[in-house]
Amino acid sequence: MSAVAERTPAAVIRDLEDRIGGYGDRALVAFSGGVDSSVVLALAARALGPARVEAVTAISPSYPAGELQVAAETASELGVAHRSVPTHEVDREAYARNDELRCYHCKAELYGVLGQIVRTTVPDTAMLAGANADDVDEFRPGIWAGERAGIHNPLLEASVGKATVRSIARALSLRVADKPALACLSSRVELGIRISPELLARIDQAEAIVRALGFDMVRVRHHGASATIEVPAGEVDRLLAHPERHAAFGAVAALGWDEVAVDPSGYRPGGATSPTR
């Protein structure tokens, strides 16, 4: 067990607030509205005061519909100014070709926009993001982009992982404390398949159809002519037995897939390999 995991959420919160306070007097937070960035935003507001913190949410075809409202409500509850800005990563050829460095080009676009905001408003503002210690266990080239752009990731720097982040969110009574993991829509597309706004919109619509059956965590993985649906492992049987499953899967297929299947192993980062029809 790590030293951080052995400590109480209150102790970790104090250390993170001290760390954020050491970055400077003001902060701009890259804010998706997910648990990680919400915790960073809340801690920044506590450490610096809400008036010295601004949340910035990037809007693009890769950002799931409906998430902006949750982000805005969370920022409002924290008393923090919130703005949404357009980003154009999908227009970048290096991003659209969807290779192993896609996330690098996404974050490079985002952090370029944040840097422009800082340069044109308050130049001494620190830029914060929500990468955590568990992210380094995966291939996350977006972290490299952050390092190049001067981004601070307090959770990562303090070796705080996902479980502790959830504990902090609950300790701070954040509305997103039990929110399913948030990832960009492009993460559903098999590497090597070109990304387009139209494809991302299809995936977003497909996930909405499955969520309407009563599932909070849903991933629709795009493999070209086929799509694989993932829900948590403990809910796979419920999905397969759902009385409206066939109609829902038909509606998903009508969006442009020849085959729609369920991953029997359930949701896991990285996608499905052995679907069940």
Short mmCIF file of C-alpha atoms in Angstrom, two decimals:
data_model
loop_
_atom_site.label_atom_id
_atom_site.label_comp_id
_atom_site.label_asym_id
_atom_site.label_seq_id
_atom_site.Cartn_x
_atom_site.Cartn_y
_atom_site.Cartn_z
CA MET A 1 0.00 0.00 0.00
CA SER A 2 1.36 3.43 -0.93
CA ALA A 3 2.08 6.12 1.65
CA VAL A 4 -0.70 8.25 0.15
CA ALA A 5 -3.23 5.42 0.37
CA GLU A 6 -2.44 4.96 4.08
CA ARG A 7 -3.26 8.59 4.87
CA THR A 8 -6.70 10.04 5.49
CA PRO A 9 -8.41 12.05 2.74
CA ALA A 10 -8.19 15.12 5.01
CA ALA A 11 -4.41 14.81 5.24
CA VAL A 12 -4.04 14.34 1.48
CA ILE A 13 -6.34 17.32 0.88
CA ARG A 14 -4.15 19.54 3.07
CA ASP A 15 -1.01 18.51 1.23
CA LEU A 16 -2.62 19.05 -2.18
CA GLU A 17 -3.86 22.49 -1.16
CA ASP A 18 -0.35 23.41 -0.04
CA ARG A 19 1.04 22.15 -3.33
CA ILE A 20 -1.46 24.12 -5.40
CA GLY A 21 -0.86 27.22 -3.31
CA GLY A 22 2.82 26.92 -4.17
CA TYR A 23 2.17 27.24 -7.89
CA GLY A 24 1.15 30.89 -7.62
CA ASP A 25 -1.68 33.20 -6.66
CA ARG A 26 -4.06 32.32 -9.50
CA ALA A 27 -5.00 29.16 -11.38
CA LEU A 28 -6.62 28.17 -14.65
CA VAL A 29 -7.92 24.59 -14.56
CA ALA A 30 -8.45 22.40 -17.62
CA PHE A 31 -11.88 21.21 -16.57
CA SER A 32 -13.74 18.37 -18.30
CA GLY A 33 -16.24 17.98 -15.47
CA GLY A 34 -14.98 14.50 -14.61
CA VAL A 35 -13.96 13.43 -11.11
CA ASP A 36 -10.24 14.14 -11.43
CA SER A 37 -10.52 17.67 -12.81
CA SER A 38 -13.39 18.44 -10.41
CA VAL A 39 -11.20 17.51 -7.45
CA VAL A 40 -8.37 19.69 -8.78
CA LEU A 41 -10.79 22.58 -9.30
CA ALA A 42 -12.26 22.22 -5.81
CA LEU A 43 -8.82 22.08 -4.18
CA ALA A 44 -7.64 25.11 -6.16
CA ALA A 45 -10.69 27.05 -5.00
CA ARG A 46 -9.95 26.07 -1.40
CA ALA A 47 -6.25 26.85 -1.65
CA LEU A 48 -6.44 30.16 -3.53
CA GLY A 49 -10.03 31.31 -3.05
CA PRO A 50 -12.72 30.87 -5.72
CA ALA A 51 -12.20 34.37 -7.13
CA ARG A 52 -8.63 33.48 -8.10
CA VAL A 53 -9.55 30.31 -10.00
CA GLU A 54 -11.14 29.81 -13.41
CA ALA A 55 -12.36 26.57 -14.97
CA VAL A 56 -12.01 26.13 -18.73
CA THR A 57 -13.91 23.41 -20.57
CA ALA A 58 -12.86 22.53 -24.12
CA ILE A 59 -15.75 21.93 -26.51
CA SER A 60 -15.17 19.84 -29.62
CA PRO A 61 -16.72 16.84 -31.39
CA SER A 62 -14.77 14.57 -29.02
CA TYR A 63 -16.54 15.94 -25.92
CA PRO A 64 -19.69 13.93 -25.06
CA ALA A 65 -23.02 15.73 -25.24
CA GLY A 66 -24.48 16.71 -21.91
CA GLU A 67 -21.16 16.91 -20.08
CA LEU A 68 -20.94 20.70 -20.35
CA GLN A 69 -24.00 21.18 -18.16
CA VAL A 70 -22.52 18.98 -15.42
CA ALA A 71 -19.24 20.88 -15.63
CA ALA A 72 -20.98 24.25 -15.42
CA GLU A 73 -23.06 23.17 -12.42
CA THR A 74 -20.00 21.83 -10.58
CA ALA A 75 -18.06 25.04 -11.16
CA SER A 76 -21.04 27.09 -10.03
CA GLU A 77 -21.36 25.12 -6.81
CA LEU A 78 -17.68 25.80 -6.11
CA GLY A 79 -18.15 29.51 -6.78
CA VAL A 80 -15.59 29.41 -9.57
CA ALA A 81 -15.81 31.28 -12.88
CA HIS A 82 -16.33 28.91 -15.80
CA ARG A 83 -15.90 29.34 -19.50
CA SER A 84 -16.14 26.98 -22.45
CA VAL A 85 -13.81 27.37 -25.41
CA PRO A 86 -13.74 25.65 -28.80
CA THR A 87 -10.81 23.40 -29.59
CA HIS A 88 -10.00 21.97 -32.99
CA GLU A 89 -8.01 18.81 -32.39
CA VAL A 90 -10.23 16.83 -34.80
CA ASP A 91 -9.11 19.20 -37.57
CA ARG A 92 -5.47 18.26 -36.97
CA GLU A 93 -4.29 15.57 -39.39
CA ALA A 94 -1.98 14.17 -36.70
CA TYR A 95 -5.02 13.66 -34.48
CA ALA A 96 -7.50 12.49 -37.11
CA ARG A 97 -5.26 9.69 -38.31
CA ASN A 98 -5.71 8.14 -34.85
CA ASP A 99 -2.38 6.57 -34.03
CA GLU A 100 -0.74 5.96 -30.65
CA LEU A 101 0.04 9.67 -30.24
CA ARG A 102 -3.53 10.91 -30.72
CA CYS A 103 -3.84 12.00 -27.09
CA TYR A 104 -0.65 14.02 -27.38
CA HIS A 105 -2.11 16.08 -30.21
CA CYS A 106 -5.40 16.51 -28.33
CA LYS A 107 -3.70 17.86 -25.23
CA ALA A 108 -1.32 20.00 -27.28
CA GLU A 109 -4.36 21.70 -28.80
CA LEU A 110 -6.04 22.14 -25.41
CA TYR A 111 -2.99 23.44 -23.62
CA GLY A 112 -2.25 25.80 -26.49
CA VAL A 113 -5.70 27.33 -25.99
CA LEU A 114 -5.15 27.57 -22.22
CA GLY A 115 -1.77 29.20 -22.76
CA GLN A 116 -3.35 31.78 -25.03
CA ILE A 117 -5.92 32.61 -22.36
CA VAL A 118 -3.19 33.10 -19.77
CA ARG A 119 -1.08 35.26 -22.06
CA THR A 120 -4.00 37.55 -22.86
CA THR A 121 -5.45 37.81 -19.34
CA VAL A 122 -3.24 37.28 -16.26
CA PRO A 123 0.25 36.16 -17.30
CA ASP A 124 1.25 34.82 -13.87
CA THR A 125 -1.62 32.32 -13.72
CA ALA A 126 -0.70 28.65 -13.17
CA MET A 127 -2.31 26.11 -15.50
CA LEU A 128 -3.61 22.95 -13.81
CA ALA A 129 -4.94 19.63 -15.08
CA GLY A 130 -6.28 16.43 -13.55
CA ALA A 131 -3.88 13.61 -14.44
CA ASN A 132 -3.45 11.26 -11.48
CA ALA A 133 -0.80 8.78 -10.40
CA ASP A 134 -2.57 5.77 -11.93
CA ASP A 135 -2.42 7.40 -15.36
CA VAL A 136 1.31 6.70 -15.61
CA ASP A 137 0.51 2.96 -15.55
CA GLU A 138 -0.96 3.43 -19.04
CA PHE A 139 0.44 4.96 -22.21
CA ARG A 140 -0.60 8.59 -21.78
CA PRO A 141 1.26 10.82 -24.25
CA GLY A 142 -1.05 13.68 -23.26
CA ILE A 143 1.03 13.99 -20.08
CA TRP A 144 4.07 14.75 -22.26
CA ALA A 145 2.15 17.56 -23.91
CA GLY A 146 1.39 18.93 -20.47
CA GLU A 147 5.03 18.85 -19.46
CA ARG A 148 5.99 20.78 -22.58
CA ALA A 149 3.26 23.36 -21.96
CA GLY A 150 4.13 23.95 -18.30
CA ILE A 151 0.98 22.29 -16.96
CA HIS A 152 0.81 21.32 -13.28
CA ASN A 153 -0.87 18.00 -12.44
CA PRO A 154 -1.06 18.16 -8.63
CA LEU A 155 -2.65 14.70 -8.25
CA LEU A 156 0.10 13.09 -10.31
CA GLU A 157 2.86 15.09 -8.65
CA ALA A 158 1.60 14.06 -5.20
CA SER A 159 1.25 10.36 -6.24
CA VAL A 160 -2.51 10.42 -5.69
CA GLY A 161 -4.32 7.63 -7.54
CA LYS A 162 -7.90 7.06 -8.67
CA ALA A 163 -9.21 5.50 -5.45
CA THR A 164 -7.90 8.36 -3.32
CA VAL A 165 -9.28 10.91 -5.80
CA ARG A 166 -12.74 9.36 -5.33
CA SER A 167 -12.31 9.50 -1.56
CA ILE A 168 -11.38 13.18 -1.75
CA ALA A 169 -14.38 13.91 -3.98
CA ARG A 170 -16.67 12.30 -1.41
CA ALA A 171 -14.99 14.12 1.48
CA LEU A 172 -15.59 17.40 -0.36
CA SER A 173 -19.19 16.42 -1.18
CA LEU A 174 -18.65 16.97 -4.89
CA ARG A 175 -21.66 16.16 -7.06
CA VAL A 176 -19.44 14.05 -9.34
CA ALA A 177 -17.96 11.88 -6.58
CA ASP A 178 -19.60 8.73 -7.95
CA LYS A 179 -19.74 9.83 -11.58
CA PRO A 180 -18.56 7.18 -14.07
CA ALA A 181 -15.13 7.72 -15.59
CA LEU A 182 -15.12 10.33 -18.35
CA ALA A 183 -13.09 9.86 -21.51
CA CYS A 184 -13.19 11.58 -24.87
CA LEU A 185 -15.28 9.97 -27.60
CA SER A 186 -12.21 9.36 -29.73
CA SER A 187 -11.03 6.81 -27.16
CA ARG A 188 -13.81 4.53 -28.46
CA VAL A 189 -12.32 4.36 -31.97
CA GLU A 190 -9.96 1.51 -32.79
CA LEU A 191 -6.48 2.79 -33.50
CA GLY A 192 -5.81 3.31 -37.18
CA ILE A 193 -9.42 4.11 -38.05
CA ARG A 194 -9.70 7.73 -39.08
CA ILE A 195 -11.59 10.03 -36.72
CA SER A 196 -14.19 12.48 -38.00
CA PRO A 197 -16.83 14.65 -36.33
CA GLU A 198 -19.53 12.52 -37.94
CA LEU A 199 -18.12 9.29 -36.47
CA LEU A 200 -17.85 10.81 -33.00
CA ALA A 201 -21.46 12.02 -33.21
CA ARG A 202 -22.58 8.47 -34.11
CA ILE A 203 -20.77 7.04 -31.09
CA ASP A 204 -22.24 9.68 -28.80
CA GLN A 205 -25.76 8.92 -30.04
CA ALA A 206 -25.21 5.17 -29.67
CA GLU A 207 -24.07 5.51 -26.07
CA ALA A 208 -27.11 7.67 -25.29
CA ILE A 209 -29.37 4.90 -26.63
CA VAL A 210 -27.80 2.30 -24.32
CA ARG A 211 -27.75 4.64 -21.31
CA ALA A 212 -31.48 5.15 -21.79
CA LEU A 213 -31.92 1.47 -20.89
CA GLY A 214 -30.74 2.32 -17.37
CA PHE A 215 -26.94 2.10 -17.54
CA ASP A 216 -24.68 4.88 -16.31
CA MET A 217 -21.35 3.59 -17.58
CA VAL A 218 -21.48 2.81 -21.31
CA ARG A 219 -18.84 2.57 -24.00
CA VAL A 220 -19.57 1.91 -27.66
CA ARG A 221 -16.34 0.82 -29.33
CA HIS A 222 -16.03 1.42 -33.06
CA HIS A 223 -14.20 -1.27 -35.04
CA GLY A 224 -15.22 -0.19 -38.52
CA ALA A 225 -18.28 -2.11 -39.71
CA SER A 226 -18.97 -3.41 -36.20
CA ALA A 227 -19.53 -1.87 -32.78
CA THR A 228 -19.00 -3.41 -29.36
CA ILE A 229 -20.98 -2.25 -26.34
CA GLU A 230 -19.40 -2.26 -22.90
CA VAL A 231 -21.12 -1.84 -19.55
CA PRO A 232 -19.66 -2.73 -16.12
CA ALA A 233 -18.97 -6.46 -15.76
CA GLY A 234 -21.64 -6.85 -13.10
CA GLU A 235 -24.28 -5.38 -15.42
CA VAL A 236 -23.59 -7.40 -18.58
CA ASP A 237 -26.25 -10.02 -17.78
CA ARG A 238 -28.79 -7.29 -17.05
CA LEU A 239 -28.09 -5.70 -20.42
CA LEU A 240 -28.36 -9.01 -22.28
CA ALA A 241 -31.67 -9.79 -20.52
CA HIS A 242 -33.14 -6.32 -20.92
CA PRO A 243 -36.56 -6.50 -22.63
CA GLU A 244 -35.72 -3.54 -24.85
CA ARG A 245 -32.25 -4.72 -25.80
CA HIS A 246 -33.06 -5.83 -29.34
CA ALA A 247 -34.84 -2.60 -30.19
CA ALA A 248 -32.00 -0.56 -28.71
CA PHE A 249 -29.33 -2.53 -30.54
CA GLY A 250 -31.31 -2.14 -33.74
CA ALA A 251 -31.33 1.61 -33.22
CA VAL A 252 -27.58 1.56 -32.64
CA ALA A 253 -27.01 -0.50 -35.80
CA ALA A 254 -29.15 1.94 -37.77
CA LEU A 255 -26.58 4.63 -37.00
CA GLY A 256 -24.20 2.86 -39.38
CA TRP A 257 -22.89 -0.47 -38.06
CA ASP A 258 -23.43 -3.88 -39.68
CA GLU A 259 -22.96 -5.70 -36.37
CA VAL A 260 -23.58 -4.67 -32.77
CA ALA A 261 -22.33 -6.89 -29.95
CA VAL A 262 -21.77 -6.88 -26.19
CA ASP A 263 -18.42 -7.47 -24.57
CA PRO A 264 -19.04 -10.31 -22.08
CA SER A 265 -16.08 -9.20 -19.95
CA GLY A 266 -17.61 -5.79 -19.34
CA TYR A 267 -16.07 -2.33 -19.40
CA ARG A 268 -12.33 -1.94 -19.17
CA PRO A 269 -9.98 0.74 -20.48
CA GLY A 270 -8.69 -0.25 -23.90
CA GLY A 271 -11.80 -1.75 -25.44
CA ALA A 272 -13.29 -5.14 -26.21
CA THR A 273 -11.96 -8.11 -28.14
CA SER A 274 -14.48 -10.96 -27.81
CA PRO A 275 -18.05 -9.70 -28.27
CA THR A 276 -21.27 -11.60 -27.66
CA ARG A 277 -24.13 -10.88 -30.07
#
